[in-house]
mmCIF file of C-alpha atoms in Angstrom:
data_model
loop_
_atom_site.group_PDB
_atom_site.id
_atom_site.type_symbol
_atom_site.label_atom_id
_atom_site.label_comp_id
_atom_site.label_asym_id
_atom_site.label_seq_id
_atom_site.Cartn_x
_atom_site.Cartn_y
_atom_site.Cartn_z
ATOM 1 C CA MET X 1 18.750 15.428 24.436
ATOM 2 C CA ASN X 2 18.787 18.475 22.140
ATOM 3 C CA TYR X 3 15.905 17.975 19.726
ATOM 4 C CA ILE X 4 12.286 17.807 20.921
ATOM 5 C CA PRO X 5 9.781 17.162 18.121
ATOM 6 C CA PRO X 6 6.982 19.748 18.116
ATOM 7 C CA PHE X 7 3.515 18.405 18.989
ATOM 8 C CA THR X 8 0.680 19.047 21.438
ATOM 9 C CA ILE X 9 -1.078 16.561 23.725
ATOM 10 C CA THR X 10 -4.745 17.481 23.201
ATOM 11 C CA ALA X 11 -7.848 16.383 25.112
ATOM 12 C CA ARG X 12 -8.669 14.115 22.161
ATOM 13 C CA THR X 13 -5.197 12.529 22.406
ATOM 14 C CA ILE X 14 -5.682 11.772 26.109
ATOM 15 C CA ASP X 15 -9.124 10.296 25.446
ATOM 16 C CA LEU X 16 -7.745 8.040 22.694
ATOM 17 C CA ILE X 17 -4.874 6.852 24.911
ATOM 18 C CA SER X 18 -7.423 5.903 27.583
ATOM 19 C CA GLN X 19 -9.687 4.061 25.127
ATOM 20 C CA ILE X 20 -6.792 2.195 23.477
ATOM 21 C CA SER X 21 -5.341 1.152 26.842
ATOM 22 C CA GLU X 22 -8.710 -0.262 27.871
ATOM 23 C CA ALA X 23 -9.169 -2.039 24.525
ATOM 24 C CA VAL X 24 -5.668 -3.537 24.732
ATOM 25 C CA GLY X 25 -6.577 -5.074 28.088
ATOM 26 C CA GLU X 26 -9.641 -6.617 26.478
ATOM 27 C CA ILE X 27 -7.800 -7.936 23.440
ATOM 28 C CA ASN X 28 -5.208 -9.573 25.703
ATOM 29 C CA SER X 29 -7.980 -11.921 26.825
ATOM 30 C CA LEU X 30 -7.847 -13.471 23.346
ATOM 31 C CA GLU X 31 -4.408 -14.897 24.150
ATOM 32 C CA SER X 32 -6.051 -18.019 25.577
ATOM 33 C CA SER X 33 -8.335 -18.469 22.575
ATOM 34 C CA PRO X 34 -7.734 -21.633 20.500
ATOM 35 C CA ARG X 35 -7.890 -19.343 17.454
ATOM 36 C CA GLN X 36 -4.993 -17.245 18.702
ATOM 37 C CA VAL X 37 -2.306 -18.854 16.505
ATOM 38 C CA GLU X 38 -4.531 -18.588 13.450
ATOM 39 C CA LEU X 39 -5.391 -14.981 14.299
ATOM 40 C CA ARG X 40 -1.734 -13.999 14.609
ATOM 41 C CA LYS X 41 -0.844 -15.593 11.277
ATOM 42 C CA LYS X 42 -3.829 -14.019 9.544
ATOM 43 C CA ASN X 43 -3.043 -10.565 10.949
ATOM 44 C CA ARG X 44 0.644 -10.805 10.007
ATOM 45 C CA ILE X 45 -0.288 -11.636 6.396
ATOM 46 C CA LYS X 46 -2.806 -8.769 6.309
ATOM 47 C CA THR X 47 -0.168 -6.404 7.713
ATOM 48 C CA ILE X 48 2.415 -7.301 5.073
ATOM 49 C CA GLN X 49 -0.074 -7.283 2.188
ATOM 50 C CA SER X 50 -1.464 -3.892 3.226
ATOM 51 C CA SER X 51 1.906 -2.225 3.839
ATOM 52 C CA LEU X 52 3.195 -3.375 0.452
ATOM 53 C CA ALA X 53 -0.080 -2.507 -1.312
ATOM 54 C CA ILE X 54 0.381 1.092 -0.127
ATOM 55 C CA GLU X 55 3.648 0.968 -2.114
ATOM 56 C CA ASN X 56 1.757 -0.385 -5.183
ATOM 57 C CA ASN X 57 2.523 -4.091 -4.737
ATOM 58 C CA SER X 58 -0.382 -5.954 -6.382
ATOM 59 C CA LEU X 59 -0.051 -9.385 -4.715
ATOM 60 C CA SER X 60 -3.131 -10.593 -2.825
ATOM 61 C CA VAL X 61 -3.493 -12.090 0.651
ATOM 62 C CA GLU X 62 -3.942 -15.509 -0.982
ATOM 63 C CA GLN X 63 -0.732 -15.125 -3.010
ATOM 64 C CA ILE X 64 1.240 -13.988 0.042
ATOM 65 C CA THR X 65 -0.121 -16.965 1.987
ATOM 66 C CA ALA X 66 1.094 -19.256 -0.802
ATOM 67 C CA ILE X 67 4.561 -17.655 -0.683
ATOM 68 C CA ILE X 68 4.719 -18.255 3.070
ATOM 69 C CA GLU X 69 3.840 -21.897 2.483
ATOM 70 C CA GLY X 70 6.642 -22.217 -0.061
ATOM 71 C CA LYS X 71 4.361 -22.569 -3.066
ATOM 72 C CA ARG X 72 5.035 -21.110 -6.493
ATOM 73 C CA VAL X 73 3.179 -17.894 -7.262
ATOM 74 C CA LEU X 74 2.601 -16.242 -10.610
ATOM 75 C CA GLY X 75 3.557 -12.607 -10.336
ATOM 76 C CA SER X 76 6.223 -9.980 -10.819
ATOM 77 C CA PRO X 77 9.587 -11.252 -9.501
ATOM 78 C CA ASN X 78 10.155 -7.850 -7.921
ATOM 79 C CA GLU X 79 6.820 -7.969 -6.088
ATOM 80 C CA ILE X 80 7.472 -11.523 -4.898
ATOM 81 C CA LEU X 81 10.879 -10.405 -3.616
ATOM 82 C CA GLU X 82 9.211 -7.497 -1.778
ATOM 83 C CA VAL X 83 6.935 -9.983 -0.013
ATOM 84 C CA LYS X 84 9.780 -12.338 0.933
ATOM 85 C CA ASN X 85 11.812 -9.399 2.244
ATOM 86 C CA ALA X 86 8.862 -8.072 4.257
ATOM 87 C CA LEU X 87 8.302 -11.514 5.757
ATOM 88 C CA ASN X 88 11.945 -11.596 6.835
ATOM 89 C CA ALA X 89 11.751 -8.072 8.272
ATOM 90 C CA TYR X 90 8.559 -8.762 10.237
ATOM 91 C CA GLU X 91 10.058 -11.995 11.574
ATOM 92 C CA LEU X 92 12.603 -9.724 13.278
ATOM 93 C CA LEU X 93 9.899 -7.631 14.939
ATOM 94 C CA LEU X 94 9.918 -9.476 18.253
ATOM 95 C CA THR X 95 13.680 -9.070 18.633
ATOM 96 C CA LEU X 96 14.154 -5.501 17.387
ATOM 97 C CA ASN X 97 15.067 -2.853 19.956
ATOM 98 C CA PRO X 98 12.955 0.268 19.249
ATOM 99 C CA PHE X 99 15.686 2.512 20.690
ATOM 100 C CA SER X 100 18.482 1.064 18.536
ATOM 101 C CA GLU X 101 19.396 2.945 15.380
ATOM 102 C CA LYS X 102 21.498 -0.074 14.403
ATOM 103 C CA ASP X 103 18.403 -2.286 14.554
ATOM 104 C CA LEU X 104 16.474 0.106 12.336
ATOM 105 C CA LEU X 105 19.222 -0.106 9.717
ATOM 106 C CA LYS X 106 19.132 -3.894 10.073
ATOM 107 C CA ALA X 107 15.370 -3.915 9.460
ATOM 108 C CA HIS X 108 15.841 -1.810 6.325
ATOM 109 C CA LYS X 109 18.544 -4.156 5.094
ATOM 110 C CA PHE X 110 16.139 -7.101 5.356
ATOM 111 C CA MET X 111 13.167 -5.166 3.956
ATOM 112 C CA MET X 112 14.985 -3.795 0.909
ATOM 113 C CA ALA X 113 17.569 -6.525 0.177
ATOM 114 C CA ASN X 114 18.290 -6.683 -3.579
ATOM 115 C CA LEU X 115 15.683 -3.993 -4.197
ATOM 116 C CA VAL X 116 17.884 -0.921 -3.702
ATOM 117 C CA SER X 117 21.627 -0.332 -3.881
ATOM 118 C CA GLN X 118 21.855 1.061 -0.334
ATOM 119 C CA SER X 119 19.842 -1.409 1.749
ATOM 120 C CA GLY X 120 20.653 -0.968 5.429
ATOM 121 C CA LYS X 121 22.301 2.422 4.812
ATOM 122 C CA TYR X 122 21.061 5.984 4.926
ATOM 123 C CA ARG X 123 20.666 7.655 1.552
ATOM 124 C CA SER X 124 23.511 9.522 -0.103
ATOM 125 C CA GLY X 125 21.336 11.702 -2.332
ATOM 126 C CA GLY X 126 18.240 13.858 -2.227
ATOM 127 C CA VAL X 127 14.700 12.412 -2.231
ATOM 128 C CA GLY X 128 11.195 13.783 -2.412
ATOM 129 C CA VAL X 129 7.620 12.565 -2.152
ATOM 130 C CA PHE X 130 5.669 13.090 -5.356
ATOM 131 C CA ASP X 131 1.947 13.181 -6.091
ATOM 132 C CA GLY X 132 1.561 12.744 -9.818
ATOM 133 C CA SER X 133 3.916 15.269 -11.388
ATOM 134 C CA GLY X 134 4.150 17.552 -8.370
ATOM 135 C CA ILE X 135 6.377 17.292 -5.312
ATOM 136 C CA VAL X 136 4.542 16.956 -1.998
ATOM 137 C CA HIS X 137 7.528 16.844 0.338
ATOM 138 C CA LEU X 138 11.213 17.579 -0.215
ATOM 139 C CA ALA X 139 13.256 15.683 2.372
ATOM 140 C CA PRO X 140 16.238 17.258 4.176
ATOM 141 C CA PRO X 141 19.646 17.014 2.439
ATOM 142 C CA ALA X 142 21.410 13.646 2.706
ATOM 143 C CA GLU X 143 24.312 15.034 4.740
ATOM 144 C CA ARG X 144 21.889 15.995 7.540
ATOM 145 C CA VAL X 145 20.186 12.580 7.754
ATOM 146 C CA PRO X 146 22.622 10.878 10.222
ATOM 147 C CA PHE X 147 22.392 13.811 12.628
ATOM 148 C CA LEU X 148 18.597 14.094 12.343
ATOM 149 C CA MET X 149 18.131 10.365 12.956
ATOM 150 C CA SER X 150 20.567 10.421 15.882
ATOM 151 C CA ASP X 151 18.598 13.281 17.460
ATOM 152 C CA LEU X 152 15.288 11.487 16.848
ATOM 153 C CA PHE X 153 16.507 8.305 18.536
ATOM 154 C CA ALA X 154 17.931 10.324 21.431
ATOM 155 C CA TRP X 155 14.479 11.842 21.978
ATOM 156 C CA LEU X 156 12.787 8.441 21.652
ATOM 157 C CA LYS X 157 15.063 6.936 24.323
ATOM 158 C CA LYS X 158 14.764 9.756 26.864
ATOM 159 C CA SER X 159 11.248 11.109 26.422
ATOM 160 C CA ASP X 160 8.670 10.173 29.069
ATOM 161 C CA VAL X 161 5.745 10.764 26.696
ATOM 162 C CA HIS X 162 3.250 7.875 26.502
ATOM 163 C CA PRO X 163 4.455 5.125 24.087
ATOM 164 C CA LEU X 164 1.307 5.491 21.965
ATOM 165 C CA VAL X 165 2.165 9.125 21.323
ATOM 166 C CA LYS X 166 5.901 8.474 20.938
ATOM 167 C CA SER X 167 5.239 5.859 18.269
ATOM 168 C CA CYS X 168 3.151 8.325 16.243
ATOM 169 C CA VAL X 169 5.645 11.158 16.635
ATOM 170 C CA PHE X 170 8.515 8.912 15.567
ATOM 171 C CA HIS X 171 6.488 7.697 12.570
ATOM 172 C CA TYR X 172 5.825 11.276 11.449
ATOM 173 C CA GLU X 173 9.373 12.558 12.053
ATOM 174 C CA PHE X 174 10.826 9.497 10.289
ATOM 175 C CA GLU X 175 8.702 10.124 7.196
ATOM 176 C CA PHE X 176 9.657 13.803 7.265
ATOM 177 C CA ILE X 177 13.376 12.936 7.318
ATOM 178 C CA HIS X 178 12.918 10.179 4.720
ATOM 179 C CA PRO X 179 16.336 8.710 5.623
ATOM 180 C CA PHE X 180 16.494 5.980 2.940
ATOM 181 C CA GLU X 181 16.556 6.078 -0.832
ATOM 182 C CA ASP X 182 13.458 3.843 -0.823
ATOM 183 C CA GLY X 183 11.381 1.838 1.640
ATOM 184 C CA ASN X 184 10.711 4.756 3.999
ATOM 185 C CA GLY X 185 6.965 4.151 4.149
ATOM 186 C CA ARG X 186 7.146 0.468 4.982
ATOM 187 C CA ILE X 187 9.979 0.936 7.517
ATOM 188 C CA GLY X 188 8.198 3.874 9.181
ATOM 189 C CA ARG X 189 5.062 1.780 9.635
ATOM 190 C CA LEU X 190 7.077 -1.224 10.836
ATOM 191 C CA TRP X 191 8.992 0.862 13.379
ATOM 192 C CA GLN X 192 5.812 2.263 14.877
ATOM 193 C CA SER X 193 4.810 -1.369 15.532
ATOM 194 C CA VAL X 194 8.260 -2.053 17.039
ATOM 195 C CA ILE X 195 7.832 0.873 19.454
ATOM 196 C CA LEU X 196 4.308 -0.192 20.385
ATOM 197 C CA LYS X 197 5.359 -3.848 20.790
ATOM 198 C CA HIS X 198 7.886 -2.674 23.388
ATOM 199 C CA TRP X 199 4.915 -1.240 25.330
ATOM 200 C CA LYS X 200 2.448 -4.106 24.799
ATOM 201 C CA ASP X 201 3.303 -7.379 23.054
ATOM 202 C CA VAL X 202 -0.060 -7.560 21.299
ATOM 203 C CA PHE X 203 1.029 -4.799 18.907
ATOM 204 C CA ALA X 204 3.380 -7.247 17.215
ATOM 205 C CA TRP X 205 0.263 -8.822 15.683
ATOM 206 C CA LEU X 206 -2.179 -5.946 15.127
ATOM 207 C CA PRO X 207 -2.717 -5.163 11.415
ATOM 208 C CA VAL X 208 -2.847 -1.349 11.707
ATOM 209 C CA GLU X 209 -1.444 -1.161 8.153
ATOM 210 C CA THR X 210 -4.718 -2.623 6.851
ATOM 211 C CA LEU X 211 -6.654 0.437 7.979
ATOM 212 C CA ILE X 212 -3.888 2.732 6.721
ATOM 213 C CA LYS X 213 -4.303 1.134 3.298
ATOM 214 C CA GLU X 214 -8.090 1.547 3.472
ATOM 215 C CA ASN X 215 -7.602 5.206 4.467
ATOM 216 C CA GLN X 216 -4.523 5.881 2.363
ATOM 217 C CA GLU X 217 -5.587 9.304 1.114
ATOM 218 C CA ALA X 218 -6.397 10.445 4.652
ATOM 219 C CA TYR X 219 -3.042 9.023 5.864
ATOM 220 C CA TYR X 220 -1.079 11.117 3.380
ATOM 221 C CA MET X 221 -3.285 14.119 4.123
ATOM 222 C CA ALA X 222 -2.507 13.787 7.851
ATOM 223 C CA LEU X 223 1.216 13.735 7.052
ATOM 224 C CA SER X 224 0.857 16.715 4.726
ATOM 225 C CA THR X 225 -1.229 18.708 7.202
ATOM 226 C CA SER X 226 1.322 18.121 9.928
ATOM 227 C CA ASP X 227 4.026 19.301 7.528
ATOM 228 C CA SER X 228 2.054 22.527 6.999
ATOM 229 C CA ASP X 229 1.468 22.917 10.746
ATOM 230 C CA ALA X 230 5.165 22.234 11.469
ATOM 231 C CA GLU X 231 4.080 19.821 14.220
ATOM 232 C CA SER X 232 2.700 16.277 14.307
ATOM 233 C CA THR X 233 -0.410 16.814 16.480
ATOM 234 C CA LYS X 234 -2.955 16.005 13.753
ATOM 235 C CA PHE X 235 -0.996 12.968 12.578
ATOM 236 C CA ILE X 236 -0.887 11.673 16.175
ATOM 237 C CA VAL X 237 -4.670 11.897 16.493
ATOM 238 C CA PHE X 238 -5.170 10.303 13.074
ATOM 239 C CA MET X 239 -2.947 7.322 13.882
ATOM 240 C CA LEU X 240 -4.394 6.828 17.371
ATOM 241 C CA GLU X 241 -7.875 6.731 15.876
ATOM 242 C CA LEU X 242 -6.713 4.058 13.402
ATOM 243 C CA ILE X 243 -5.102 2.011 16.172
ATOM 244 C CA LEU X 244 -8.288 2.144 18.256
ATOM 245 C CA LYS X 245 -10.405 1.202 15.245
ATOM 246 C CA THR X 246 -8.101 -1.724 14.437
ATOM 247 C CA ILE X 247 -8.383 -3.149 17.957
ATOM 248 C CA ASN X 248 -12.148 -2.627 18.132
ATOM 249 C CA GLU X 249 -12.705 -4.356 14.783
ATOM 250 C CA ILE X 250 -10.736 -7.406 15.952
ATOM 251 C CA LEU X 251 -12.686 -7.517 19.215
ATOM 252 C CA VAL X 252 -16.043 -7.283 17.427
ATOM 253 C CA ASN X 253 -15.102 -10.004 14.926
ATOM 254 C CA GLU X 254 -13.761 -12.350 17.581
ATOM 255 C CA LYS X 255 -16.818 -11.901 19.778
ATOM 256 C CA LYS X 256 -19.036 -12.828 16.832
ATOM 257 C CA ILE X 257 -16.937 -15.892 16.071
ATOM 258 C CA THR X 258 -16.668 -17.164 19.623
ATOM 259 C CA GLN X 259 -20.264 -16.397 20.584
ATOM 260 C CA LYS X 260 -21.675 -19.659 21.906
ATOM 261 C CA ILE X 261 -24.951 -20.777 20.334
ATOM 262 C CA ASP X 262 -27.236 -23.720 20.938
ATOM 263 C CA VAL X 263 -27.354 -25.608 17.642
ATOM 264 C CA LYS X 264 -28.180 -29.274 17.204
ATOM 265 C CA ILE X 265 -25.117 -30.967 15.752
ATOM 266 C CA THR X 266 -23.723 -34.463 16.017
ATOM 267 C CA ALA X 267 -20.778 -35.480 18.171
ATOM 268 C CA ASN X 268 -18.656 -35.919 15.019
ATOM 269 C CA GLN X 269 -19.601 -32.460 13.764
ATOM 270 C CA LYS X 270 -18.643 -30.925 17.110
ATOM 271 C CA LYS X 271 -15.325 -32.783 17.014
ATOM 272 C CA ILE X 272 -14.693 -31.438 13.492
ATOM 273 C CA LEU X 273 -15.261 -27.866 14.710
ATOM 274 C CA GLU X 274 -13.031 -28.327 17.748
ATOM 275 C CA THR X 275 -10.283 -29.869 15.609
ATOM 276 C CA VAL X 276 -10.191 -27.169 12.910
ATOM 277 C CA MET X 277 -10.258 -24.444 15.590
ATOM 278 C CA LYS X 278 -6.930 -25.844 16.774
ATOM 279 C CA ASN X 279 -5.538 -26.291 13.253
ATOM 280 C CA PRO X 280 -7.512 -24.582 10.450
ATOM 281 C CA PHE X 281 -5.126 -25.858 7.763
ATOM 282 C CA LEU X 282 -5.928 -29.575 8.114
ATOM 283 C CA THR X 283 -6.958 -31.487 5.000
ATOM 284 C CA GLN X 284 -10.093 -33.629 4.937
ATOM 285 C CA GLU X 285 -7.875 -36.729 4.897
ATOM 286 C CA GLU X 286 -6.147 -35.565 8.086
ATOM 287 C CA LEU X 287 -9.484 -34.706 9.690
ATOM 288 C CA ALA X 288 -10.846 -38.172 8.862
ATOM 289 C CA LYS X 289 -7.978 -39.784 10.777
ATOM 290 C CA ILE X 290 -8.395 -37.509 13.806
ATOM 291 C CA VAL X 291 -12.193 -37.680 13.985
ATOM 292 C CA GLY X 292 -12.217 -41.397 13.152
ATOM 293 C CA ILE X 293 -14.689 -41.423 10.272
ATOM 294 C CA ALA X 294 -14.375 -41.851 6.505
ATOM 295 C CA LYS X 295 -13.320 -38.900 4.321
ATOM 296 C CA LEU X 296 -16.696 -39.087 2.540
ATOM 297 C CA ASN X 297 -18.462 -38.506 5.869
ATOM 298 C CA ILE X 298 -16.049 -35.684 6.740
ATOM 299 C CA ASN X 299 -16.997 -33.964 3.477
ATOM 300 C CA LYS X 300 -20.721 -34.467 4.127
ATOM 301 C CA ASN X 301 -20.539 -33.170 7.706
ATOM 302 C CA MET X 302 -18.468 -30.139 6.753
ATOM 303 C CA LYS X 303 -21.047 -29.176 4.146
ATOM 304 C CA ILE X 304 -23.758 -29.397 6.830
ATOM 305 C CA LEU X 305 -21.676 -27.200 9.164
ATOM 306 C CA GLN X 306 -21.196 -24.655 6.372
ATOM 307 C CA GLU X 307 -24.945 -24.626 5.675
ATOM 308 C CA LYS X 308 -25.614 -24.010 9.389
ATOM 309 C CA GLY X 309 -23.261 -21.022 9.275
ATOM 310 C CA LEU X 310 -20.800 -22.600 11.700
ATOM 311 C CA LEU X 311 -17.913 -23.190 9.323
ATOM 312 C CA GLU X 312 -16.412 -21.242 6.417
ATOM 313 C CA ARG X 313 -13.753 -22.042 3.849
ATOM 314 C CA ILE X 314 -11.162 -19.273 3.463
ATOM 315 C CA GLY X 315 -9.200 -19.228 0.208
ATOM 316 C CA ALA X 316 -8.832 -21.921 -2.435
ATOM 317 C CA ASP X 317 -9.640 -25.593 -1.878
ATOM 318 C CA LYS X 318 -5.966 -26.540 -2.197
ATOM 319 C CA ASN X 319 -4.193 -23.807 -0.214
ATOM 320 C CA GLY X 320 -6.967 -22.332 1.938
ATOM 321 C CA SER X 321 -7.992 -22.812 5.552
ATOM 322 C CA TRP X 322 -11.106 -23.376 7.684
ATOM 323 C CA LEU X 323 -12.698 -20.722 9.874
ATOM 324 C CA VAL X 324 -15.035 -21.688 12.741
ATOM 325 C CA LYS X 325 -17.565 -18.860 12.687
ATOM 326 C CA LYS X 326 -19.323 -19.728 15.943
ATOM 327 C CA GLU X 327 -18.509 -21.961 18.875
ATOM 328 C CA VAL X 328 -21.286 -24.357 19.837
ATOM 329 C CA LEU X 329 -22.328 -25.242 23.374
#
């Protein structure tokens, strides 16, 4: 291993690693939750929407959900293709080897299929990152890219640095090299998740990109500051703070939702809640068959549950889903 990326493990870094490790143990307890399948799907959609929104894709969570369900969506064909490609790339996440340069090229090929001329291949020309009319970062020459990426993967494979830190360092170094003609941002963010997933499976489903989108200016500032410092220390701390915040927000939301409360509801209303917790995408007709009452009574009971703050409709009537806000005793 020749190249060692420059960075420093600070006291703040160690503290964040400790807090994230503890929070990951807590979030793993959600694996047995009946909402787990819904939560994974919801987080995957949020991840894709956020990562593409950072690259100026305007499609909403609802539109991306419709695309997943095979429905027609009004929007730019290019943006719809970006979503379909991202869905395909993220479907690979569980099988991608974080230490395989070949797998990274494969991910880029899926992510940028029919969007660029060199999908799945390193760039053959120069690229830069621009802010308005000015250049923020001029990437290394194209002829150096294969060697730089080979060195980066060699370090990733052999380094004994904590995976949380390695994922951040790789993310920063990848963006600095900017190995592709386009798609570097979305692949860099995806590959950090691939590295983290190799450490803990839960990272395959955590929507860290959502907080990156919400803190986009700070994200680019952290990259820029690390460029100026010629080391990735500040970017590492920034990303670890986002990861911790992402996990904590999920834990807080899930605790609110699954908090048991003593509310007077009927047996049919309780059965409705239990049923939609298992499958939030059921129609009222399907619920009527499962619960064993008429559709009219399903509608009436669901309105009562919504008024009590126990049930919420997410999205449109036709393509949306149900969210159980609290679990009753």
